[in-house]
CSV table of C-alpha atoms and ligand atoms in Angstrom, one decimal:
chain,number,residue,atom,x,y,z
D,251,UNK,CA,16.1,0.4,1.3
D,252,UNK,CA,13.1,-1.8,1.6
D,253,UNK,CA,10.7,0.4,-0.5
D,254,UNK,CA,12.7,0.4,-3.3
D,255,UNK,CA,13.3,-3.7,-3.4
D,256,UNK,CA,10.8,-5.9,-4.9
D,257,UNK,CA,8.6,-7.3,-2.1
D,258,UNK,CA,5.1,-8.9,-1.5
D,259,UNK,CA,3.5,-6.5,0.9
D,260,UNK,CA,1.2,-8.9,3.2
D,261,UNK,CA,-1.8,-6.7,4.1
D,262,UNK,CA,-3.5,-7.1,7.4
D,263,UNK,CA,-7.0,-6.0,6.0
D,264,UNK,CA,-8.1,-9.8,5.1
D,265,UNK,CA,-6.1,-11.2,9.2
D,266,UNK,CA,-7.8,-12.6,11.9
D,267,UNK,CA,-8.1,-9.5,14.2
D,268,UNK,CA,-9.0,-11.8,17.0
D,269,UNK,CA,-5.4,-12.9,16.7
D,270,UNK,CA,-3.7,-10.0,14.8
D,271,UNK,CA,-0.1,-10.2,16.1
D,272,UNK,CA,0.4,-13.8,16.2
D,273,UNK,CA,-0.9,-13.5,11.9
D,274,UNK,CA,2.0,-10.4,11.3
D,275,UNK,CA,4.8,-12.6,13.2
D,276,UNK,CA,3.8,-15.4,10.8
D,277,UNK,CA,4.5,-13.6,8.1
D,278,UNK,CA,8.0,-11.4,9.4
D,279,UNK,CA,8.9,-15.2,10.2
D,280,UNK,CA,9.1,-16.3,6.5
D,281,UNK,CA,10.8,-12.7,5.4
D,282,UNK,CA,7.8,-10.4,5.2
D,283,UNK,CA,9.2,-7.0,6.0
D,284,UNK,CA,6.8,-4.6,4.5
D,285,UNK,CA,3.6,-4.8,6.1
D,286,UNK,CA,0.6,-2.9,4.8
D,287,UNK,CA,-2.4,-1.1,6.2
D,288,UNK,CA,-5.4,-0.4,4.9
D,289,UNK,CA,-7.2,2.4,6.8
D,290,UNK,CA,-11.1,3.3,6.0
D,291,UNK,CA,-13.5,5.5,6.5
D,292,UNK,CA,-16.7,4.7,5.7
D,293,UNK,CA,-17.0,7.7,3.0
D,294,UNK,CA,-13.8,7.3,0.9
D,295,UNK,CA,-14.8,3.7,0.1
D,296,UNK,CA,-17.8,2.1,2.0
D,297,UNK,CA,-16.1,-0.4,4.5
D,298,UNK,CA,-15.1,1.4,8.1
D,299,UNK,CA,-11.9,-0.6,9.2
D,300,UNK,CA,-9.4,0.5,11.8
D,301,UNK,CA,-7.3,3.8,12.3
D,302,UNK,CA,-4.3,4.7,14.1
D,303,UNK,CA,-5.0,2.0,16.9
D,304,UNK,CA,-3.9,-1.0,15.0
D,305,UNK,CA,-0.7,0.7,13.6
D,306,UNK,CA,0.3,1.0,17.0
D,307,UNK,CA,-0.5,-2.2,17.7
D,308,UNK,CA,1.3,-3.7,15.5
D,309,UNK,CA,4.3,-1.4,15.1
D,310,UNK,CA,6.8,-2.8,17.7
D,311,UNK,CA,6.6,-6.1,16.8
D,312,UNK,CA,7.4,-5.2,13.0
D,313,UNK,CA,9.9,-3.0,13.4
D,314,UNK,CA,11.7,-5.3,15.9
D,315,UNK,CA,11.9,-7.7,13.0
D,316,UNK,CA,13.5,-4.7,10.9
D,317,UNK,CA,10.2,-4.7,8.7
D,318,UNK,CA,8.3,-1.4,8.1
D,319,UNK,CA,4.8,-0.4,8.2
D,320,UNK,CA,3.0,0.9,4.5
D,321,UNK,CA,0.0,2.6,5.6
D,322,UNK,CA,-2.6,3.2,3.1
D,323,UNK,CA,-5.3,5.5,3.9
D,324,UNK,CA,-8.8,5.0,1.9
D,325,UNK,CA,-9.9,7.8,3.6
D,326,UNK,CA,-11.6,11.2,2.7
D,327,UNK,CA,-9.6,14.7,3.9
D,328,UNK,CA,-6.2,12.7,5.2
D,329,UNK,CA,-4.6,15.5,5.8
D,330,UNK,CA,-6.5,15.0,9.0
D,331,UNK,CA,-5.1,12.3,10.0
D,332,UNK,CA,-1.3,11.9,9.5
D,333,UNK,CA,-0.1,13.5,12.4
D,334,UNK,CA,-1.5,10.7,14.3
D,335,UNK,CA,-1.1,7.8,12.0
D,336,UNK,CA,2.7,8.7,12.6
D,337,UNK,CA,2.8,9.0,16.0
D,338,UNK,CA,1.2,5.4,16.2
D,339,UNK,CA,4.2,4.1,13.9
D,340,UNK,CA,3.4,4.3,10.5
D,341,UNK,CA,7.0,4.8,7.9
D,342,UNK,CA,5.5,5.2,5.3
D,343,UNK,CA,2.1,6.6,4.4
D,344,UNK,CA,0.1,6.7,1.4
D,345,UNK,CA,-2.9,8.9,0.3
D,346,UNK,CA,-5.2,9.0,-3.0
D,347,UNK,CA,-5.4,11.4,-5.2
D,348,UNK,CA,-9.4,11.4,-5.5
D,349,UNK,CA,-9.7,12.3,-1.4
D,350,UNK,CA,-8.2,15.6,-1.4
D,351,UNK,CA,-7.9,19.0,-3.0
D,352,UNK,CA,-4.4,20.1,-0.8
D,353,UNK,CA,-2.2,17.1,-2.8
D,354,UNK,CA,1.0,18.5,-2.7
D,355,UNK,CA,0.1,20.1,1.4
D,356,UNK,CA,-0.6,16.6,2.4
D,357,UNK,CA,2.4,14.7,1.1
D,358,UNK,CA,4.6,17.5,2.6
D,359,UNK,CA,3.1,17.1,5.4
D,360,UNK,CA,3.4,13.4,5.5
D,361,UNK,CA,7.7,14.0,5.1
D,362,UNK,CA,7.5,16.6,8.0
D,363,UNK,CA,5.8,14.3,10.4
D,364,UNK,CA,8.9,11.7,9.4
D,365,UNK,CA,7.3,8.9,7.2
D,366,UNK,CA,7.8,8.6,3.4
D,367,UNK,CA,4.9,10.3,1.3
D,368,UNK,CA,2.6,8.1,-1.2
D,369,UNK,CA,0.1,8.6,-3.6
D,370,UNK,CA,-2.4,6.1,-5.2
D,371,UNK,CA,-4.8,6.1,-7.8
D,372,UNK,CA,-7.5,4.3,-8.4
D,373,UNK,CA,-8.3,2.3,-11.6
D,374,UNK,CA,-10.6,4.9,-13.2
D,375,UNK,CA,-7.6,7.8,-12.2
D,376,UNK,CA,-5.2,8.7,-15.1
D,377,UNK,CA,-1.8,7.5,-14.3
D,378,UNK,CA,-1.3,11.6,-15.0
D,379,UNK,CA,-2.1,12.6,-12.5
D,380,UNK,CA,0.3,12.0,-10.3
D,381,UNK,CA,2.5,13.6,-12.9
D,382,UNK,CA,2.9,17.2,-10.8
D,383,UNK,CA,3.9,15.3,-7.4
D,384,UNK,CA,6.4,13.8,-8.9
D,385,UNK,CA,7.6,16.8,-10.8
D,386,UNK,CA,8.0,18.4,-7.5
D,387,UNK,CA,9.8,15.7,-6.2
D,388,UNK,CA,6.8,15.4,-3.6
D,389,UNK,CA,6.7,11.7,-3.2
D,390,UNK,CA,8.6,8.4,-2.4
D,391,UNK,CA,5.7,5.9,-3.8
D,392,UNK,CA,3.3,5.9,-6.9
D,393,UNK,CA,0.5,2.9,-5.5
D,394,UNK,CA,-1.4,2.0,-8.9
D,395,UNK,CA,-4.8,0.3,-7.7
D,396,UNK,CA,-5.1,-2.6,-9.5
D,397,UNK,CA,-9.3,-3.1,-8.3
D,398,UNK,CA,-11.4,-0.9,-6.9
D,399,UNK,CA,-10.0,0.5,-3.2
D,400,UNK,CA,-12.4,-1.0,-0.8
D,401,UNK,CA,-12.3,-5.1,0.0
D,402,UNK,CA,-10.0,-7.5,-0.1
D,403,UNK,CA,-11.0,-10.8,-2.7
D,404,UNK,CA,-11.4,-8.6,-6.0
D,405,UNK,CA,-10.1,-9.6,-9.4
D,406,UNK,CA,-7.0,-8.0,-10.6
D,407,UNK,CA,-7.8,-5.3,-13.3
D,408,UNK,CA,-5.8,-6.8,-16.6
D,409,UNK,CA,-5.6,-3.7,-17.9
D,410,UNK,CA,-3.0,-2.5,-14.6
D,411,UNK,CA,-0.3,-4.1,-16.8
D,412,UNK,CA,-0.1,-1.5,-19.4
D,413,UNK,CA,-0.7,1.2,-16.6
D,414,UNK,CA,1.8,0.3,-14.4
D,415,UNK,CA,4.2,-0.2,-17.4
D,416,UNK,CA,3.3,3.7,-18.0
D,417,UNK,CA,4.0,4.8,-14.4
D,418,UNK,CA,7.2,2.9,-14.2
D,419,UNK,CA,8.7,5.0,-17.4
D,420,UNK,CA,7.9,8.1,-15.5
D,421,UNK,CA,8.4,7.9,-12.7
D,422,UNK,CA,11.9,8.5,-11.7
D,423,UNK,CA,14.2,5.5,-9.9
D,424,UNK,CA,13.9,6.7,-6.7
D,425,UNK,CA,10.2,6.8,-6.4
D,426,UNK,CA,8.9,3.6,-5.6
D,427,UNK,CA,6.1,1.5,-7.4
D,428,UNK,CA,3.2,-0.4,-5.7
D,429,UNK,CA,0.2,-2.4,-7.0
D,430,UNK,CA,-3.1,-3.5,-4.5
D,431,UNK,CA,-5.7,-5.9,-5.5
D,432,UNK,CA,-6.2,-9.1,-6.6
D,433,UNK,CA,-2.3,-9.9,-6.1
D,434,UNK,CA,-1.5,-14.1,-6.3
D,435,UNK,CA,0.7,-16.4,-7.5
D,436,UNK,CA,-0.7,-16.2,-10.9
D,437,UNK,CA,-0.5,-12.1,-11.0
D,438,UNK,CA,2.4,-11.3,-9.3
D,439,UNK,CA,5.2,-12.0,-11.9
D,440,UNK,CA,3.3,-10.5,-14.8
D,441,UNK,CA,3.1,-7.0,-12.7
D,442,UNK,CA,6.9,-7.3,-11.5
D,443,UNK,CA,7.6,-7.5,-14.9
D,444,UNK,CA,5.4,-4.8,-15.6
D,445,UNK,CA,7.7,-2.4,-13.2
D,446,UNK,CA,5.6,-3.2,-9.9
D,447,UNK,CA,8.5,-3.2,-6.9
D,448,UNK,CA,5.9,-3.7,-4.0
D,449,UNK,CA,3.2,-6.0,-4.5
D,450,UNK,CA,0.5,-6.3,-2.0
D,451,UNK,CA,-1.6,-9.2,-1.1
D,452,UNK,CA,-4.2,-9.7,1.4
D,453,UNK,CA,-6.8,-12.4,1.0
D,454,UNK,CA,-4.0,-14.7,-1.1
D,455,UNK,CA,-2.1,-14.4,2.4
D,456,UNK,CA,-4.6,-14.1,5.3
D,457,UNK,CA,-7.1,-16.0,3.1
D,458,UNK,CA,-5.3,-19.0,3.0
D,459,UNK,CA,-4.6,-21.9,5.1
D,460,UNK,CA,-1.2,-21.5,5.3
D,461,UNK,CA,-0.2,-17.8,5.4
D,462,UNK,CA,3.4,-18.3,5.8
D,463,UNK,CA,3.3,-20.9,2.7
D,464,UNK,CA,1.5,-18.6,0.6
D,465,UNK,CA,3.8,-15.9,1.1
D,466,UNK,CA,7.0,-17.6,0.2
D,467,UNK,CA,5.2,-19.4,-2.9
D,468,UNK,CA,3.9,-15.4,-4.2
D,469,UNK,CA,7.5,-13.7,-3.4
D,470,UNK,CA,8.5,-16.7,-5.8
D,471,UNK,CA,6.5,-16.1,-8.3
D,472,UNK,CA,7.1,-12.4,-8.2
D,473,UNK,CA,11.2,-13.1,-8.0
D,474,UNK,CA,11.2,-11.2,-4.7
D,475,UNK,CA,13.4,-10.8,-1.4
R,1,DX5,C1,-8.3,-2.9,-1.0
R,1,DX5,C2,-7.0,-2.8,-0.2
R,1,DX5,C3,-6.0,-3.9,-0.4
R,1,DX5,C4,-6.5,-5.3,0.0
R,1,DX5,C5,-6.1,-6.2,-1.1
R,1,DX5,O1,-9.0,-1.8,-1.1
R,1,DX5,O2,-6.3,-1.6,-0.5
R,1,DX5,O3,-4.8,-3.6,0.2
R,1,DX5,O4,-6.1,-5.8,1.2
R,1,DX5,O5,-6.7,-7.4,-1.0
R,1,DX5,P1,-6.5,-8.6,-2.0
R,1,DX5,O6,-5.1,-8.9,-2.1
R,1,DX5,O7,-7.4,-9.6,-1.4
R,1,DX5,O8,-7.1,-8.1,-3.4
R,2,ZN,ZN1,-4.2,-1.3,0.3
């Protein structure tokens, strides 16, 4: 099961959206098969991105190349949202735990409508508090913000490491473990080795001259499929 395998997670936040799906094939080309996406709001972070529109965009073409789509919603009240989010495509989708009060309501929700459920903190968020989810056997992914939610370019948060470490104790086998921000080929083996299964990366991927290079060289470092 892809979640559960160590993989770079190429997010489409830092693409060329002028040329969105010929970016996503470059990736599935080199063995990208967990693509992520980050959805804003405008009130959960400041940046306004895209919604369910892109995930549909973009959702044949992945799952054609037997790759699944990690949605990651930055957005206030999801509940809201994941009805249509997936409709559009989404497997799995992902919610914080700072952007509602109906937690364990939304992840249940996210199972009924089909997808697996996530939950993600932000750096200032104790890695407790996912602790009832997971005691209720609520969710499939723990995503440990390793910046701020909100761009793309940000330095990595040293202090993840110990975090992630802590999660990865906890959390039981079958939930998996995903870090966001400030992921390269300098960070990703120290937060594999941490417990980090799913490591996303944007601007080192989309940033870069060479997208499809840059991916191979961080699923290296990270000792990834
Ligand atoms: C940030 C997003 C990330 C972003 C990571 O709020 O959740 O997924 O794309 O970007 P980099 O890899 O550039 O830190
Ligand atoms: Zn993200």
């Amino acid at each position: 099961m892809l979640m559960r395998a160590r993989r770079v997670a190429p997010s489409i936040l830092s693409a060329d959206f002028a040329r969105l799906g010929s970016q996503v094939d470059e990736v599935l080309a080199v063995g990208a098969r967990v693509i992520h996406v980050d959805v804003m709001d405008g009130h959960f972070v400041p940046p306004i991105t895209f919604g369910a529109v892109v995930v549909g965009a973009i959702a044949d073409r992945v799952h054609a190349a037997g790759g699944m789509l990690d949605v990651h919603l930055m957005i206030e009240r999801p509940e809201r949202q994941v009805e249509e989010i997936a409709r559009a495509g989404a497997d799995n989708i992902t919610i914080h735990v700072e952007a509602t009060p109906h937690l364990n309501y939304t992840v249940a929700a996210i199972r009924e409508a089909g997808c697996t459920a996530g939950a993600a903190i932000c750096p200032g968020t104790p890695a407790d508090s996912l602790n009832e989810l997971v005691a209720q056997e609520a969710l499939d992914l723990a995503l440990c913000m390793s910046v701020n939610p909100g761009w793309g370019g940000q330095k990595f948060i040293p202090a993840t490491l110990d975090k992630l470490s802590r999660l990865r104790e906890r959390l039981p086998l079958s939930v998996a473990l995903e870090v966001d921000g400030g992921i390269h080929e300098e960070t990703a083996g120290p937060v594999a080795q941490a417990g980090a299964n799913l490591l996303v990366t944007g601007s080192a991927v989309f940033g870069s001259d060479d997208p499809a290079a840059s991916y191979t060289a961080i699923a290296a470092a990270a000792g990834a499929d």
